[in-house]
mmCIF file of C-alpha atoms in Angstrom:
data_model
loop_
_atom_site.group_PDB
_atom_site.id
_atom_site.type_symbol
_atom_site.label_atom_id
_atom_site.label_comp_id
_atom_site.label_asym_id
_atom_site.label_seq_id
_atom_site.Cartn_x
_atom_site.Cartn_y
_atom_site.Cartn_z
ATOM 1 C CA MET E 35 0.000 0.000 0.000
ATOM 2 C CA LYS E 36 2.786 2.366 0.983
ATOM 3 C CA GLU E 37 4.687 1.536 -2.201
ATOM 4 C CA ALA E 38 1.637 2.382 -4.310
ATOM 5 C CA VAL E 39 1.239 5.740 -2.581
ATOM 6 C CA ARG E 40 4.978 6.496 -3.109
ATOM 7 C CA GLU E 41 4.808 5.594 -6.781
ATOM 8 C CA ALA E 42 1.723 7.758 -7.192
ATOM 9 C CA ARG E 43 3.537 10.737 -5.620
ATOM 10 C CA GLU E 44 6.636 10.255 -7.796
ATOM 11 C CA GLU E 45 4.438 10.057 -10.845
ATOM 12 C CA ALA E 46 2.710 13.283 -9.831
ATOM 13 C CA LYS E 47 6.044 15.004 -9.320
ATOM 14 C CA LYS E 48 7.236 13.859 -12.744
ATOM 15 C CA GLN E 49 4.084 15.181 -14.372
ATOM 16 C CA GLU E 50 4.378 18.438 -12.440
ATOM 17 C CA LYS E 51 8.019 18.803 -13.455
ATOM 18 C CA ALA E 52 7.220 17.993 -17.084
ATOM 19 C CA GLY E 53 4.414 20.573 -17.038
ATOM 20 C CA GLY E 54 6.786 23.231 -15.626
ATOM 21 C CA ILE E 55 9.328 22.522 -18.290
ATOM 22 C CA LYS E 56 6.700 22.793 -21.012
ATOM 23 C CA GLU E 57 5.363 26.032 -19.572
ATOM 24 C CA ALA E 58 8.885 27.484 -19.442
ATOM 25 C CA GLU E 59 9.452 26.462 -23.035
ATOM 26 C CA GLU E 60 6.174 28.102 -24.053
ATOM 27 C CA GLU E 61 7.107 31.296 -22.204
ATOM 28 C CA SER E 62 10.543 31.303 -23.819
ATOM 29 C CA ALA E 63 9.004 30.825 -27.244
ATOM 30 C CA ALA E 64 6.556 33.663 -26.597
ATOM 31 C CA ALA E 65 9.379 35.979 -25.491
ATOM 32 C CA GLU E 66 11.391 35.078 -28.579
ATOM 33 C CA ASN E 67 8.419 35.830 -30.806
ATOM 34 C CA GLN E 68 7.948 39.163 -29.049
ATOM 35 C CA ARG E 69 11.629 40.082 -29.568
ATOM 36 C CA GLU E 70 11.454 39.190 -33.269
ATOM 37 C CA ALA E 71 8.329 41.323 -33.635
ATOM 38 C CA SER E 72 10.105 44.205 -31.878
ATOM 39 C CA ASP E 73 13.174 43.862 -34.177
ATOM 40 C CA ILE E 74 10.883 43.924 -37.192
ATOM 41 C CA ASP E 75 9.266 47.136 -35.943
ATOM 42 C CA VAL E 76 12.688 48.720 -35.316
ATOM 43 C CA ASP E 77 13.925 47.726 -38.784
ATOM 44 C CA ALA E 78 10.768 49.095 -40.313
ATOM 45 C CA GLU E 79 11.178 52.404 -38.460
ATOM 46 C CA THR E 80 14.871 52.582 -39.472
ATOM 47 C CA ASP E 81 14.027 51.932 -43.109
ATOM 48 C CA ALA E 82 11.312 54.557 -42.923
ATOM 49 C CA ASP E 83 13.717 57.120 -41.437
ATOM 50 C CA THR E 84 16.343 56.314 -44.079
ATOM 51 C CA ASP E 85 13.824 56.682 -46.879
ATOM 52 C CA SER E 86 12.645 59.985 -45.422
ATOM 53 C CA LEU E 87 16.216 61.346 -45.145
ATOM 54 C CA THR E 88 16.989 60.247 -48.704
ATOM 55 C CA ARG E 89 13.866 61.975 -50.013
ATOM 56 C CA GLU E 90 14.749 65.173 -48.118
ATOM 57 C CA THR E 91 18.304 65.152 -49.539
ATOM 58 C CA GLU E 92 17.030 64.631 -53.071
ATOM 59 C CA GLU E 93 14.503 67.436 -52.649
ATOM 60 C CA ALA E 94 17.231 69.795 -51.350
ATOM 61 C CA GLU E 95 19.508 68.980 -54.322
ATOM 62 C CA GLU E 96 16.654 69.506 -56.769
ATOM 63 C CA ALA E 97 15.835 72.884 -55.166
ATOM 64 C CA ALA E 98 19.486 73.946 -55.347
ATOM 65 C CA SER E 99 19.768 72.905 -58.986
ATOM 66 C CA GLU E 100 16.615 74.876 -59.824
ATOM 67 C CA THR E 101 18.022 77.963 -58.058
ATOM 68 C CA ASP E 102 21.429 77.747 -59.844
ATOM 69 C CA PRO E 103 21.298 75.465 -62.915
ATOM 70 C CA GLY E 104 25.010 76.035 -63.499
ATOM 71 C CA GLN E 105 25.850 74.142 -60.334
ATOM 72 C CA LYS E 106 24.096 71.014 -61.515
ATOM 73 C CA GLU E 107 25.739 71.207 -64.929
ATOM 74 C CA SER E 108 29.209 71.710 -63.448
ATOM 75 C CA GLY E 109 28.760 68.845 -61.004
ATOM 76 C CA LYS E 110 29.442 71.017 -57.973
ATOM 77 C CA GLY E 111 25.928 70.851 -56.514
ATOM 78 C CA ILE E 112 25.428 73.078 -53.491
ATOM 79 C CA PHE E 113 29.049 72.742 -52.400
ATOM 80 C CA HIS E 114 31.829 75.073 -53.644
ATOM 81 C CA LYS E 115 35.568 74.453 -53.489
ATOM 82 C CA LYS E 116 37.331 77.161 -51.512
ATOM 83 C CA LYS E 117 39.918 79.118 -53.525
ATOM 84 C CA ASP E 118 43.510 78.428 -52.568
ATOM 85 C CA PRO E 119 45.102 81.529 -50.907
ATOM 86 C CA ARG E 120 48.388 80.675 -52.617
ATOM 87 C CA ASP E 121 46.776 81.076 -56.048
ATOM 88 C CA GLU E 122 45.459 84.492 -55.008
ATOM 89 C CA LYS E 123 48.932 85.517 -53.809
ATOM 90 C CA ILE E 124 50.541 84.327 -57.046
ATOM 91 C CA ALA E 125 48.003 86.307 -59.098
ATOM 92 C CA GLU E 126 48.611 89.404 -56.967
ATOM 93 C CA LEU E 127 52.407 89.180 -57.321
ATOM 94 C CA THR E 128 52.152 88.528 -61.064
ATOM 95 C CA ASP E 129 49.971 91.614 -61.512
ATOM 96 C CA ARG E 130 52.390 93.700 -59.438
ATOM 97 C CA VAL E 131 55.414 92.571 -61.460
ATOM 98 C CA THR E 132 53.585 93.272 -64.732
ATOM 99 C CA ARG E 133 52.716 96.790 -63.600
ATOM 100 C CA GLN E 134 56.281 97.495 -62.467
ATOM 101 C CA MET E 135 57.689 96.270 -65.784
ATOM 102 C CA ALA E 136 55.280 98.531 -67.687
ATOM 103 C CA GLU E 137 56.217 101.499 -65.492
ATOM 104 C CA PHE E 138 59.925 100.806 -65.996
ATOM 105 C CA ASP E 139 59.465 100.580 -69.770
ATOM 106 C CA ASN E 140 57.613 103.927 -69.790
ATOM 107 C CA PHE E 141 60.355 105.460 -67.635
ATOM 108 C CA ARG E 142 63.044 104.160 -70.013
ATOM 109 C CA LYS E 143 61.286 105.579 -73.062
ATOM 110 C CA ARG E 144 60.690 108.928 -71.363
ATOM 111 C CA THR E 145 64.317 109.145 -70.223
ATOM 112 C CA GLU E 146 65.611 108.298 -73.689
ATOM 113 C CA LYS E 147 63.355 110.928 -75.244
ATOM 114 C CA GLU E 148 64.508 113.570 -72.764
ATOM 115 C CA LYS E 149 68.154 112.628 -73.371
ATOM 116 C CA ASN E 150 67.747 112.998 -77.137
ATOM 117 C CA ALA E 151 65.994 116.335 -76.681
ATOM 118 C CA SER E 152 68.799 117.573 -74.425
ATOM 119 C CA PHE E 153 71.431 116.457 -76.941
ATOM 120 C CA GLU E 154 69.660 118.243 -79.800
ATOM 121 C CA MET E 155 69.336 121.441 -77.777
ATOM 122 C CA GLY E 156 73.035 121.392 -76.918
ATOM 123 C CA ALA E 157 74.051 120.585 -80.495
ATOM 124 C CA SER E 158 71.806 123.285 -81.946
ATOM 125 C CA ALA E 159 73.336 125.859 -79.584
ATOM 126 C CA ILE E 160 76.834 124.945 -80.876
ATOM 127 C CA VAL E 161 75.675 125.064 -84.496
ATOM 128 C CA GLU E 162 74.203 128.537 -83.984
ATOM 129 C CA LYS E 163 77.644 129.752 -82.850
ATOM 130 C CA ILE E 164 79.337 128.163 -85.886
ATOM 131 C CA LEU E 165 76.943 129.685 -88.435
ATOM 132 C CA PRO E 166 78.518 133.207 -88.280
ATOM 133 C CA VAL E 167 81.852 131.578 -89.152
ATOM 134 C CA VAL E 168 80.217 129.955 -92.186
ATOM 135 C CA ASP E 169 78.774 133.341 -93.167
ATOM 136 C CA ASN E 170 82.252 134.934 -93.048
ATOM 137 C CA PHE E 171 83.684 132.145 -95.203
ATOM 138 C CA GLU E 172 80.974 132.750 -97.798
ATOM 139 C CA ARG E 173 81.507 136.533 -97.764
ATOM 140 C CA GLY E 174 85.257 136.130 -98.168
ATOM 141 C CA LEU E 175 84.970 133.663 -101.017
ATOM 142 C CA SER E 176 82.401 135.837 -102.803
ATOM 143 C CA LEU E 177 84.880 138.735 -102.915
ATOM 144 C CA LEU E 178 87.464 136.753 -104.859
ATOM 145 C CA PRO E 179 87.807 137.902 -108.495
ATOM 146 C CA GLU E 180 86.374 135.422 -110.969
ATOM 147 C CA GLY E 181 88.998 133.399 -112.752
ATOM 148 C CA GLU E 182 91.750 134.518 -110.384
ATOM 149 C CA ALA E 183 92.393 132.194 -107.465
ATOM 150 C CA ASP E 184 95.672 131.564 -105.724
ATOM 151 C CA ALA E 185 96.675 128.697 -103.480
ATOM 152 C CA PHE E 186 95.448 130.493 -100.393
ATOM 153 C CA ALA E 187 91.965 131.053 -101.845
ATOM 154 C CA GLU E 188 91.774 127.423 -102.948
ATOM 155 C CA GLY E 189 92.725 126.290 -99.456
ATOM 156 C CA MET E 190 90.024 128.496 -97.904
ATOM 157 C CA ASP E 191 87.476 127.120 -100.352
ATOM 158 C CA LYS E 192 88.404 123.539 -99.400
ATOM 159 C CA ILE E 193 88.100 124.345 -95.694
ATOM 160 C CA TYR E 194 84.659 125.897 -96.305
ATOM 161 C CA LYS E 195 83.440 122.834 -98.187
ATOM 162 C CA GLN E 196 84.740 120.547 -95.430
ATOM 163 C CA LEU E 197 82.897 122.633 -92.839
ATOM 164 C CA ILE E 198 79.635 122.462 -94.811
ATOM 165 C CA THR E 199 80.023 118.678 -95.218
ATOM 166 C CA THR E 200 80.605 118.241 -91.494
ATOM 167 C CA LEU E 201 77.523 120.294 -90.658
ATOM 168 C CA ALA E 202 75.454 118.236 -93.116
ATOM 169 C CA ASP E 203 76.647 115.020 -91.428
ATOM 170 C CA LEU E 204 75.434 116.450 -88.111
ATOM 171 C CA GLY E 205 71.972 117.101 -89.585
ATOM 172 C CA VAL E 206 72.378 120.779 -90.501
ATOM 173 C CA SER E 207 70.876 121.806 -93.831
ATOM 174 C CA PRO E 208 70.297 125.219 -95.499
ATOM 175 C CA ILE E 209 66.774 126.548 -96.032
ATOM 176 C CA GLU E 210 65.781 127.229 -99.633
ATOM 177 C CA ALA E 211 64.707 130.830 -100.073
ATOM 178 C CA LEU E 212 65.453 132.459 -103.433
ATOM 179 C CA GLY E 213 62.471 132.109 -105.773
ATOM 180 C CA GLN E 214 60.305 130.496 -103.067
ATOM 181 C CA THR E 215 57.043 131.819 -101.666
ATOM 182 C CA PHE E 216 57.505 133.624 -98.392
ATOM 183 C CA ASP E 217 56.855 131.375 -95.365
ATOM 184 C CA PRO E 218 56.971 133.039 -91.933
ATOM 185 C CA GLU E 219 57.896 129.679 -90.407
ATOM 186 C CA LEU E 220 61.131 129.616 -92.450
ATOM 187 C CA HIS E 221 61.856 133.166 -93.606
ATOM 188 C CA ASN E 222 62.325 136.570 -92.024
ATOM 189 C CA ALA E 223 61.304 139.377 -94.393
ATOM 190 C CA VAL E 224 63.348 142.533 -93.774
ATOM 191 C CA MET E 225 62.614 144.323 -97.070
ATOM 192 C CA HIS E 226 59.702 144.627 -99.505
ATOM 193 C CA VAL E 227 60.041 145.737 -103.152
ATOM 194 C CA ASP E 228 57.697 146.289 -106.067
ATOM 195 C CA ASP E 229 58.664 143.965 -108.870
ATOM 196 C CA GLU E 230 56.343 143.299 -111.785
ATOM 197 C CA ASN E 231 58.420 140.323 -112.910
ATOM 198 C CA ALA E 232 58.047 138.542 -109.520
ATOM 199 C CA GLY E 233 54.944 136.911 -108.142
ATOM 200 C CA GLU E 234 53.133 137.964 -105.015
ATOM 201 C CA ASN E 235 55.119 137.244 -101.818
ATOM 202 C CA GLU E 236 57.964 135.800 -103.879
ATOM 203 C CA ILE E 237 61.452 136.002 -102.395
ATOM 204 C CA VAL E 238 63.654 137.937 -104.796
ATOM 205 C CA GLU E 239 66.842 138.132 -102.739
ATOM 206 C CA GLU E 240 68.433 136.212 -99.853
ATOM 207 C CA LEU E 241 70.349 138.516 -97.529
ATOM 208 C CA GLN E 242 71.377 135.846 -95.018
ATOM 209 C CA LYS E 243 71.085 132.094 -95.358
ATOM 210 C CA GLY E 244 68.888 130.200 -92.902
ATOM 211 C CA TYR E 245 69.510 126.716 -91.533
ATOM 212 C CA ARG E 246 67.644 123.737 -90.056
ATOM 213 C CA PHE E 247 68.962 121.307 -87.483
ATOM 214 C CA HIS E 248 67.137 118.103 -88.371
ATOM 215 C CA ASP E 249 63.490 119.270 -88.495
ATOM 216 C CA ARG E 250 63.894 122.353 -86.302
ATOM 217 C CA VAL E 251 64.704 125.806 -87.650
ATOM 218 C CA ILE E 252 67.747 127.200 -85.842
ATOM 219 C CA ARG E 253 68.018 130.338 -87.960
ATOM 220 C CA HIS E 254 65.450 131.905 -90.290
ATOM 221 C CA SER E 255 66.483 133.097 -93.721
ATOM 222 C CA MET E 256 66.775 136.886 -93.982
ATOM 223 C CA VAL E 257 65.078 137.781 -97.272
ATOM 224 C CA LYS E 258 63.679 140.497 -99.545
ATOM 225 C CA VAL E 259 60.074 139.899 -100.655
ATOM 226 C CA ALA E 260 58.187 141.253 -103.643
ATOM 227 C CA ASN E 261 54.771 142.837 -103.062
#
């Protein structure tokens, strides 16, 4: 009798233990299902957030491209590359050097022009002092009798010709006057005569020869003009 009761109790304990194990397994399975459902919800929310962020980014890029179409064409989008300060410095120095070179070239040309002008002024002043000597040579040679010339006269004539050649090499040239129309820029009229054979304002006599130094008149011709 006692053995039967003991067996019955052991059997009850086994069933109770088996039921507890089954219940624990069911609870574990339920918890696992709940966790999987929660993970699915989280993944769904994450995907939804990602899709929303992607749509917002695309909308922002489209708005930027509509505002500045050149950005979309150039591939820059809404972002711009910052200019390198070294490139700006190089451009600044290059511009400065170019300006200084241009200023130096202008200074060189201006200095050369002033130097040439100073040389011409100094040379013309010397030529003006030599011209009276030329006049005296011409007066002396004009007084020689025609057909009678001695060695001294020939030597003076050669010196005169050498002097005229030297002045011509320096850029000194006589001004044409006799038979020309009077020009106040070239001639200085000191006498007027009535001459029916001469034209109006025609120079009929040259009293003193005038000269140019290059293109500048250094002495006007002294002339007699017909009315």
